[in-house]
mmCIF file of C-alpha atoms and ligand atoms in Angstrom:
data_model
loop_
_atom_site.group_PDB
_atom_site.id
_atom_site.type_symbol
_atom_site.label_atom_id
_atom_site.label_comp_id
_atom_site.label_asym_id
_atom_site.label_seq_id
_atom_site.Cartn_x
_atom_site.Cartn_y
_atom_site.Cartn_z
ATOM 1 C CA UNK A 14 33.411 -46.416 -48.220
ATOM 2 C CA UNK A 15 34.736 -43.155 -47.295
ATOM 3 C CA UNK A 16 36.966 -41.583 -50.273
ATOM 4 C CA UNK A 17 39.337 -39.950 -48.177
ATOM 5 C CA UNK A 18 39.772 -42.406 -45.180
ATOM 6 C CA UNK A 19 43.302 -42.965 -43.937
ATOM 7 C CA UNK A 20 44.370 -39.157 -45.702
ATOM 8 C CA UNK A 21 45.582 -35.926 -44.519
ATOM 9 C CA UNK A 22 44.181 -32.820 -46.047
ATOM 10 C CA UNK A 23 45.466 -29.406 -44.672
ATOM 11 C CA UNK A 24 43.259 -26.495 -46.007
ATOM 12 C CA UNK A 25 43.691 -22.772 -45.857
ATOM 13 C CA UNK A 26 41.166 -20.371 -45.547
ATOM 14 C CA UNK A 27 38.694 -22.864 -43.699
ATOM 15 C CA UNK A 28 37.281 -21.104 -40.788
ATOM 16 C CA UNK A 29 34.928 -19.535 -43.665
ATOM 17 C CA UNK A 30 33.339 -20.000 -46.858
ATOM 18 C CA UNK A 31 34.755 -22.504 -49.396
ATOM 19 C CA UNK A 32 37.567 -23.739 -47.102
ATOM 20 C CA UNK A 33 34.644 -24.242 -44.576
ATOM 21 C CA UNK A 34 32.731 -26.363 -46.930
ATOM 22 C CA UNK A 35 35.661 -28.353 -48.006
ATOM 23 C CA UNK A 36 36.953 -29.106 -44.732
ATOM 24 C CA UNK A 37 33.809 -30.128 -43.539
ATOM 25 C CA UNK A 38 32.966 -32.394 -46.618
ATOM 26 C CA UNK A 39 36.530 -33.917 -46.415
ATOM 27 C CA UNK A 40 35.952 -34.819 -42.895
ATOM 28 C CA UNK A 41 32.633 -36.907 -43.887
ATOM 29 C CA UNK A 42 34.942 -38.731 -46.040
ATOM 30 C CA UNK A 43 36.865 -39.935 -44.019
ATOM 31 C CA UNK A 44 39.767 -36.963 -43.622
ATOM 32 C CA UNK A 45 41.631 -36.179 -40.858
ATOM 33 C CA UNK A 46 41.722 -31.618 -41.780
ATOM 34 C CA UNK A 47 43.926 -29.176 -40.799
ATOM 35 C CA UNK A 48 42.023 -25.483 -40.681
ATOM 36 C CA UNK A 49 44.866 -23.227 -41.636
ATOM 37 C CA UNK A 50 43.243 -19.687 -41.045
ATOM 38 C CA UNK A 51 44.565 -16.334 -40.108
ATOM 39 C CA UNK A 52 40.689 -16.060 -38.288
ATOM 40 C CA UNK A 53 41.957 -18.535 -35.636
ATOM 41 C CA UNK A 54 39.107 -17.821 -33.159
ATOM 42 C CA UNK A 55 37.017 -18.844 -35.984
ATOM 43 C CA UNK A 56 38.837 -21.843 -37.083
ATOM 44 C CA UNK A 57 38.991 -23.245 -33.801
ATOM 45 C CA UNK A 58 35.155 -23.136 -33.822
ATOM 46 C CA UNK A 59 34.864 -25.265 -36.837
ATOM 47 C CA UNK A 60 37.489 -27.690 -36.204
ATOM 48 C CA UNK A 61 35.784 -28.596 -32.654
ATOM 49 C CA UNK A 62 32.208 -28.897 -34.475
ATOM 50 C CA UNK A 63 33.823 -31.196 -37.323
ATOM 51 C CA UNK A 64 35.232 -33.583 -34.525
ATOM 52 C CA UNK A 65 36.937 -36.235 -35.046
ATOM 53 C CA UNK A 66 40.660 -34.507 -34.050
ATOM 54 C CA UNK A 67 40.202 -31.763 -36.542
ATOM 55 C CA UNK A 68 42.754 -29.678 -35.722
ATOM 56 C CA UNK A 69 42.640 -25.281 -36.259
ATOM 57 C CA UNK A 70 46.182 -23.361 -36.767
ATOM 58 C CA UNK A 71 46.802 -19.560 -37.159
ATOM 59 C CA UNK A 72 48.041 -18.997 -40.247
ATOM 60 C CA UNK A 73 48.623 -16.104 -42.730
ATOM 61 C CA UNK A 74 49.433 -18.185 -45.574
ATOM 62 C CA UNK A 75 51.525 -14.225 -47.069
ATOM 63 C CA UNK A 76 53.769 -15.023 -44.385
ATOM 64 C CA UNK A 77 56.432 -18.213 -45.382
ATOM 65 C CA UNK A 78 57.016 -19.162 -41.448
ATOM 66 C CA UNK A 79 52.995 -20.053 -40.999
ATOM 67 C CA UNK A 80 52.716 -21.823 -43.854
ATOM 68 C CA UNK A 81 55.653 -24.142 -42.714
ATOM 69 C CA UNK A 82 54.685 -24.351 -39.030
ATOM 70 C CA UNK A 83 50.971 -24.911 -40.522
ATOM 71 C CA UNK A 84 52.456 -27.795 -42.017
ATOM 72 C CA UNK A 85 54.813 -28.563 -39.151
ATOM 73 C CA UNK A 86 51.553 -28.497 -37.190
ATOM 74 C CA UNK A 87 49.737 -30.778 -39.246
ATOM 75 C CA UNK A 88 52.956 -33.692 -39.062
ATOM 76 C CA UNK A 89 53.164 -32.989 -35.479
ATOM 77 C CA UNK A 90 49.356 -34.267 -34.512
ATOM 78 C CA UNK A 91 48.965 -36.406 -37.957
ATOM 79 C CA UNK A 92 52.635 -37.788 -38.668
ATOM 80 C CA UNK A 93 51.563 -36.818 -42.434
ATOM 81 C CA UNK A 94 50.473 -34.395 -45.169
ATOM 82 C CA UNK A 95 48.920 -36.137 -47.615
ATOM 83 C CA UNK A 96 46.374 -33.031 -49.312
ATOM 84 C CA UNK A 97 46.758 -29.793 -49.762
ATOM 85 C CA UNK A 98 43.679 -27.058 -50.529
ATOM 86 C CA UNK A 99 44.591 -23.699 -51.347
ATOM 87 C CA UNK A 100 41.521 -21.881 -50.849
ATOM 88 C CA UNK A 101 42.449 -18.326 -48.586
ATOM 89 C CA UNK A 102 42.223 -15.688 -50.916
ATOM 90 C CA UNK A 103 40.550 -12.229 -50.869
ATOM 91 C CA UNK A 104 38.687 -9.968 -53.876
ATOM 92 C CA UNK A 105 38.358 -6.790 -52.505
ATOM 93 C CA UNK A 106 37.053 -4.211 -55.236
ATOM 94 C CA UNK A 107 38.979 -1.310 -56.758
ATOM 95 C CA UNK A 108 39.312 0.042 -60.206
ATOM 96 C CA UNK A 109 42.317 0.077 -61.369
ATOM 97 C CA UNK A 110 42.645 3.873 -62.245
ATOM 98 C CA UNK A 111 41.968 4.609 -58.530
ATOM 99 C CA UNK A 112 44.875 2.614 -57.515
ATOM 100 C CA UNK A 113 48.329 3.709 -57.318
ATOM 101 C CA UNK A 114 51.747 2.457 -57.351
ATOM 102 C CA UNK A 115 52.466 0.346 -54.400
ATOM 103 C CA UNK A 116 48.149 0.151 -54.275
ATOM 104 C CA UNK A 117 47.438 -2.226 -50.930
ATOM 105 C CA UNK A 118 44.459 -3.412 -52.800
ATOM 106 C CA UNK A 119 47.050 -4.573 -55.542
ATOM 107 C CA UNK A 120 49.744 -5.480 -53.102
ATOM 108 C CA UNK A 121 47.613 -7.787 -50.947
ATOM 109 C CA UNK A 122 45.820 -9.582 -53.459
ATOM 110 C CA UNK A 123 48.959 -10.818 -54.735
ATOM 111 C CA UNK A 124 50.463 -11.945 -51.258
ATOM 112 C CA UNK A 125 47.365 -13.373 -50.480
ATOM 113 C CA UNK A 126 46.550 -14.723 -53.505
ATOM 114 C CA UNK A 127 49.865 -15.310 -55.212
ATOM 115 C CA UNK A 128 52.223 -15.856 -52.900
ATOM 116 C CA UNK A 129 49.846 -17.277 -50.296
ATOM 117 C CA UNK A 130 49.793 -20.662 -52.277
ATOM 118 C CA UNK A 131 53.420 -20.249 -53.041
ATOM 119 C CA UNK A 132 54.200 -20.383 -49.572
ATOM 120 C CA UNK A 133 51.926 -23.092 -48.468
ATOM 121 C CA UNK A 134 52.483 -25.367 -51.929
ATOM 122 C CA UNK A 135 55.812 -25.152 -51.126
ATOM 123 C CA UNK A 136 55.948 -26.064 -47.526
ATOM 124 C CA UNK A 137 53.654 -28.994 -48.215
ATOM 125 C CA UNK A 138 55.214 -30.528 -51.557
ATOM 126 C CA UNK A 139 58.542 -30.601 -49.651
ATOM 127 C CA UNK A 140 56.785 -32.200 -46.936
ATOM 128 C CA UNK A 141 55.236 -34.743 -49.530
ATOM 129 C CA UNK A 142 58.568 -35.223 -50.868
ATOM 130 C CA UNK A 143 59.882 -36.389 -47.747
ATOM 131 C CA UNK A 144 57.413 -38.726 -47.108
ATOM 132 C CA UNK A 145 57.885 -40.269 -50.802
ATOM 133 C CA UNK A 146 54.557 -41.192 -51.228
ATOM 134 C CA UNK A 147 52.611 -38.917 -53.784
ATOM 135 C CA UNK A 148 50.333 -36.352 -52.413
ATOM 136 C CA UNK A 149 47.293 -34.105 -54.064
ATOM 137 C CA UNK A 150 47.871 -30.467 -54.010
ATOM 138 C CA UNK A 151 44.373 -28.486 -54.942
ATOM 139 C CA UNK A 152 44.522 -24.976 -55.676
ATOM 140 C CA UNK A 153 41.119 -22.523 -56.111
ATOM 141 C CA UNK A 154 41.305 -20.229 -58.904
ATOM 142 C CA UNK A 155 37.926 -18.921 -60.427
ATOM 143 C CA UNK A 156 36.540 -18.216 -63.241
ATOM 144 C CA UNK A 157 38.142 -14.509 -63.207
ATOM 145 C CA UNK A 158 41.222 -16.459 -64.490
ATOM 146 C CA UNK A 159 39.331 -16.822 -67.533
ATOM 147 C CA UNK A 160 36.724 -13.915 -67.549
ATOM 148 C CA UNK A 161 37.456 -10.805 -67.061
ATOM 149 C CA UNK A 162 35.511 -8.759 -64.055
ATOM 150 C CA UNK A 163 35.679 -4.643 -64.329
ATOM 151 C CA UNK A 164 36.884 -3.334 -60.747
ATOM 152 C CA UNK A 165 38.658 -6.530 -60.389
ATOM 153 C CA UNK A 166 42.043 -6.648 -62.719
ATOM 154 C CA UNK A 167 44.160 -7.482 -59.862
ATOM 155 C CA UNK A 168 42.064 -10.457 -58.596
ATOM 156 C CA UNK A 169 41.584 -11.391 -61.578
ATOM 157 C CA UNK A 170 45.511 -11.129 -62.335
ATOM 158 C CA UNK A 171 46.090 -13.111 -59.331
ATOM 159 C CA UNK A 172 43.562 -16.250 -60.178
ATOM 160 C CA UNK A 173 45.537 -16.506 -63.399
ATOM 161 C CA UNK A 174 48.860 -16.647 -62.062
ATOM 162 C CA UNK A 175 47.613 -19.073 -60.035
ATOM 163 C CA UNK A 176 46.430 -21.750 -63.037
ATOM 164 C CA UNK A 177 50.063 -20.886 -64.878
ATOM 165 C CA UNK A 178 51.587 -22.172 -61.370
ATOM 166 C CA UNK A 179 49.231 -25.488 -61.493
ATOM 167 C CA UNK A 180 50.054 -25.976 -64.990
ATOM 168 C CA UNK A 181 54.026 -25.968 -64.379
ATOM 169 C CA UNK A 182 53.964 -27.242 -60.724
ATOM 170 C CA UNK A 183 51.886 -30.564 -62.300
ATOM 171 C CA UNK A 184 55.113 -31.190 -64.452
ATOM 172 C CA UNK A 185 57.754 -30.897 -61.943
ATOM 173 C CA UNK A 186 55.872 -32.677 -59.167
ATOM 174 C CA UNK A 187 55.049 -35.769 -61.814
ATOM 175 C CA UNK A 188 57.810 -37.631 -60.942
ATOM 176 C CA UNK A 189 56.733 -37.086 -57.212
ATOM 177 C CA UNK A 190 53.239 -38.497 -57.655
ATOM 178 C CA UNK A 191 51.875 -35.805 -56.492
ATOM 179 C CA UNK A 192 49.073 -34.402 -58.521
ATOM 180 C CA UNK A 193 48.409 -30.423 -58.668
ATOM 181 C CA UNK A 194 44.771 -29.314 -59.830
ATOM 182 C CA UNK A 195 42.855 -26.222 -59.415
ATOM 183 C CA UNK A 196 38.984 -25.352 -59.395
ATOM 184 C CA UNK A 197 37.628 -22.624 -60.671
ATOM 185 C CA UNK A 198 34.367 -21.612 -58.697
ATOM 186 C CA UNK A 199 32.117 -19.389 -60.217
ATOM 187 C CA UNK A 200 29.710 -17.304 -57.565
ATOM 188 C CA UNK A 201 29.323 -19.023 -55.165
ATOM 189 C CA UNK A 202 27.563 -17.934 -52.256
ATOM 190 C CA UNK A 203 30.143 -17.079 -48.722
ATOM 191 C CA UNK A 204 30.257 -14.843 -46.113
ATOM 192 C CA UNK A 205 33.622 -13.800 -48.192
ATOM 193 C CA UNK A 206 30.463 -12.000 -51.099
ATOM 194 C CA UNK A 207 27.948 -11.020 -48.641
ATOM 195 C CA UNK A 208 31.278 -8.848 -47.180
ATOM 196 C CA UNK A 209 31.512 -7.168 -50.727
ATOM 197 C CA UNK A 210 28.469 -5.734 -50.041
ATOM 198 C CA UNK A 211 26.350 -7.973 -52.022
ATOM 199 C CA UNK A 212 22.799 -8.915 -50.139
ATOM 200 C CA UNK A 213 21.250 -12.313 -50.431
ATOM 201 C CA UNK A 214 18.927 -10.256 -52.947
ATOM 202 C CA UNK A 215 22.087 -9.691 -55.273
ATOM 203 C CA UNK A 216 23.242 -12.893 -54.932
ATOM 204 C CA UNK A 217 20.068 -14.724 -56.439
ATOM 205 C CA UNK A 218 19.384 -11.487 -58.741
ATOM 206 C CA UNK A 219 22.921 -12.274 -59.817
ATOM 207 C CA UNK A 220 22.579 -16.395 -59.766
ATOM 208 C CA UNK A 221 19.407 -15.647 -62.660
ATOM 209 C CA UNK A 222 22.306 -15.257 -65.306
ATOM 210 C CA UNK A 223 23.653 -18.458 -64.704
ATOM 211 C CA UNK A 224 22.529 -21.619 -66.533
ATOM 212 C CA UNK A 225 21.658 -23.571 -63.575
ATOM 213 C CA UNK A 226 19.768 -20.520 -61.914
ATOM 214 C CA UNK A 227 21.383 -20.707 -58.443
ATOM 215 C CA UNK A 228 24.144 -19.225 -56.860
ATOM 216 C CA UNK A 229 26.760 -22.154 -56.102
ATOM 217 C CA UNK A 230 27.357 -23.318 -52.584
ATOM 218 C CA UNK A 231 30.287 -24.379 -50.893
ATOM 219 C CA UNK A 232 30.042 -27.938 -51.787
ATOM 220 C CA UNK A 233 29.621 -27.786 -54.782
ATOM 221 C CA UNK A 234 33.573 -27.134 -55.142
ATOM 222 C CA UNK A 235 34.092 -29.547 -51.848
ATOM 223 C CA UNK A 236 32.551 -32.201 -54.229
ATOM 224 C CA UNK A 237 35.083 -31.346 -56.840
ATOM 225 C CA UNK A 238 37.980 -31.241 -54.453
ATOM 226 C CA UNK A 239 37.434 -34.255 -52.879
ATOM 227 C CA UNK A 240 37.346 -35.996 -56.657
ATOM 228 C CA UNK A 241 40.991 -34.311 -57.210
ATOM 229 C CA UNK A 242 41.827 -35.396 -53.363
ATOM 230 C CA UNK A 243 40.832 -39.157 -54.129
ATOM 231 C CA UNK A 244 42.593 -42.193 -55.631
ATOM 232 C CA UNK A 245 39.873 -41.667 -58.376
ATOM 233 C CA UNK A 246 42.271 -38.434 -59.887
ATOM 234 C CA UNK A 247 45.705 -40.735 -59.926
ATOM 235 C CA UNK A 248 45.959 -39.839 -64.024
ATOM 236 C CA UNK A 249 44.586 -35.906 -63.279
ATOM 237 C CA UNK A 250 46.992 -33.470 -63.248
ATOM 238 C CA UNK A 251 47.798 -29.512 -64.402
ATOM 239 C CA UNK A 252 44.090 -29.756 -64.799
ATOM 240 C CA UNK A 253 41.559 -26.404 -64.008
ATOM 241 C CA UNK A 254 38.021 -27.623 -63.465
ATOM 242 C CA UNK A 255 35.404 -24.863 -63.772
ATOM 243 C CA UNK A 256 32.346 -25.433 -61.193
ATOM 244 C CA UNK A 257 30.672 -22.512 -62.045
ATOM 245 C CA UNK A 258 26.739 -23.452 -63.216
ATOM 246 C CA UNK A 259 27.450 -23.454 -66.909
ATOM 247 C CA UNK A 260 28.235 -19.571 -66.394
ATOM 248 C CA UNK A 261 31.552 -19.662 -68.072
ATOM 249 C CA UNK A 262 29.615 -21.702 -71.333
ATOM 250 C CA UNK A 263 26.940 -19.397 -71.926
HETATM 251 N N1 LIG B 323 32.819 -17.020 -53.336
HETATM 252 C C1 LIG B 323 33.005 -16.939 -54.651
HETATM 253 O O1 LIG B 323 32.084 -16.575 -55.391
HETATM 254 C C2 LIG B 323 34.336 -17.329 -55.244
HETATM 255 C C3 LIG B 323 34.394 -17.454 -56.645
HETATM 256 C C4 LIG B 323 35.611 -17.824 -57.222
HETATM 257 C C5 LIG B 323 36.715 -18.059 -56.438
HETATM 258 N N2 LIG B 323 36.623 -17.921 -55.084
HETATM 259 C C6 LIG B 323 37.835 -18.187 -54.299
HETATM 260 O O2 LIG B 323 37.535 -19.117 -53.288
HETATM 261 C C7 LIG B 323 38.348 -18.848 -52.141
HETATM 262 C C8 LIG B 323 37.469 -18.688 -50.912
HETATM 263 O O3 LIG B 323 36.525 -17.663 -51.138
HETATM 264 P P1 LIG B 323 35.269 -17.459 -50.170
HETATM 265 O O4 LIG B 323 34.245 -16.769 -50.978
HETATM 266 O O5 LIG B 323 34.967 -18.712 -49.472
HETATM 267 O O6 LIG B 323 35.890 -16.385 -49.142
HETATM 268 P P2 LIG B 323 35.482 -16.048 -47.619
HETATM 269 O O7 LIG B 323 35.908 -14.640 -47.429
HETATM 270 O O8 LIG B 323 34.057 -16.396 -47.362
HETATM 271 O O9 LIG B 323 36.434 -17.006 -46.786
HETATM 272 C C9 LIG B 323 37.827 -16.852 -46.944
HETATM 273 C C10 LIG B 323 38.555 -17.454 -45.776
HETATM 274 O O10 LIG B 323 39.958 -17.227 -45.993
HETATM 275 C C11 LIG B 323 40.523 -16.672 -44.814
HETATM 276 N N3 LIG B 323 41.667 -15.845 -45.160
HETATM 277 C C12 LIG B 323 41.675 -14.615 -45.716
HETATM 278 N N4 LIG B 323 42.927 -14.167 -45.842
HETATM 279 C C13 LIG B 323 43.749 -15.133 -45.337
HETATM 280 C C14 LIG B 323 45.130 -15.241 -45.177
HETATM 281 N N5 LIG B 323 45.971 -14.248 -45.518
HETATM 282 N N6 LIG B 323 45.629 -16.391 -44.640
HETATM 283 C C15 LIG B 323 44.785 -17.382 -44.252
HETATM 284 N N7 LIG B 323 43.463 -17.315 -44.360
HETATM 285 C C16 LIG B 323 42.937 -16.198 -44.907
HETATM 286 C C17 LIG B 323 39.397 -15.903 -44.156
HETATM 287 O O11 LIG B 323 39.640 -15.708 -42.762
HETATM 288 C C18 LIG B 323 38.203 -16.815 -44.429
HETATM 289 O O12 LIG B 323 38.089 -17.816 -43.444
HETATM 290 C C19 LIG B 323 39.165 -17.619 -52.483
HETATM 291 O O13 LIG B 323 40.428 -18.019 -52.958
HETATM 292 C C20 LIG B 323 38.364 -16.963 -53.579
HETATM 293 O O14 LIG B 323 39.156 -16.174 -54.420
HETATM 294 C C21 LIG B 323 35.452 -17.549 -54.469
#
């Protein structure tokens, strides 16, 4: 039996990556997705190979108005919103003695990152609210919420805030039913790394300091989204599970 059949999951940043993976996993399980993506070409592309009505919106989840007409968009062709994945996000490098006041690198990490899954928690919890019947809001961190990464303090600054905002969301959305988790990936190998540069060498070079010896993949966190997606999470909630390959632990 499929563990999402009969839900609703809208997910951001899917045209790519993580999002990709989890859309695409969802979808096995019986989802009807939602690719939220500011790549729209992109996320077109992947909703028509999922099938099954996937459906691909244009979305910069900085700006408030796509997040609600994402939403919007998702009750228009669905009639509901029952999950919510929070995966767009960027980590573009820069040390933070090279940046200034006002730095873009700074700037955009945190309306990406920050505000990004203000915006689109907020347009979809209201939406859940409406509806009165629960709902599962996901958000990715990563492990630089927990580990610090040199050339990275604003990412890193960003994937924090977000856990303090699952923590405290969890508690005032309790009374909703609706259950807000992250996961925290460790490397995991997207198109979003191989961008910073790093070759598939690096990647595996890297992956040999990991426990498990292997860089992660997408599914690996799909897996653990569609856990906090399911029925199976009901008592789950201002919860952070790490999916890293014991990297965190060593
Ligand atoms: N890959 C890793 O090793 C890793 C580790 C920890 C956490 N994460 C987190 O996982 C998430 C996905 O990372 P990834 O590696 O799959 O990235 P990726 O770059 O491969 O894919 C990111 C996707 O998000 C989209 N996106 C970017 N900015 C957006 C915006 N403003 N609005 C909507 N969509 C936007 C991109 O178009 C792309 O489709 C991010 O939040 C990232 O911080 C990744």
């Amino acid at each position: 039996m499929a563990r999402l059949s009969g839900k609703v999951a809208l997910i951001t940043g899917a045209s790519k990556g993580i999002g990709e993976g989890v859309a695409r996993v969802f979808a096995k399980e019986g989802a009807k997705v939602v690719i939220a993506d500011v790549d729209v070409a992109t996320a077109k592309k992947v909703a028509s190979s999922i099938g099954s009505g996937a459906l691909a919106v244009e979305c910069d989840v900085s700006n408030a108005g796509h997040a609600n007409q994402a939403v919007a968009a998702a009750v228009e062709k669905f009639g509901k919103i029952d999950i919510l994945v929070n995966d767009a996000g960027i980590y573009p490098f820069k040390n933070f003695l090279d940046q200034d006041f006002g730095d873009p690198a700074w700037n955009k990490a945190m309306a990406v990152n920050v505000e990004g899954v203000r915006n689109c928690t907020l347009a979809a919890a209201k939406q859940m609210k409406k509806q009165g019947k629960g709902g599962k809001i996901i958000t990715i961190s990563s492990i630089a919420a927990v580990k610090g990464y040199s050339g990275l303090v604003h990412y890193c600054t960003t994937k924090a805030a977000v856990l303090g905002f699952t923590r405290a969301l969890a508690l005032e959305l309790a009374p909703l039913k609706i259950n807000v988790n992250a996961v925290c990936p460790g490397l995991i190998d997207t198109p979003g790394v191989h961008a910073l540069g790093m070759s598939n060498e690096v990647v595996n070079q890297t992956a040999k300091t990991i426990p498990l010896q292997r860089p992660g993949k997408p599914e690996d966190i799909a897996w653990a989204c569609v856990y906090l997606a399911s029925d199976e999470s009901s008592f789950v909630t201002g919860q952070a599970i790490i999916v890293d390959g014991g990297d965190t632990v060593k």
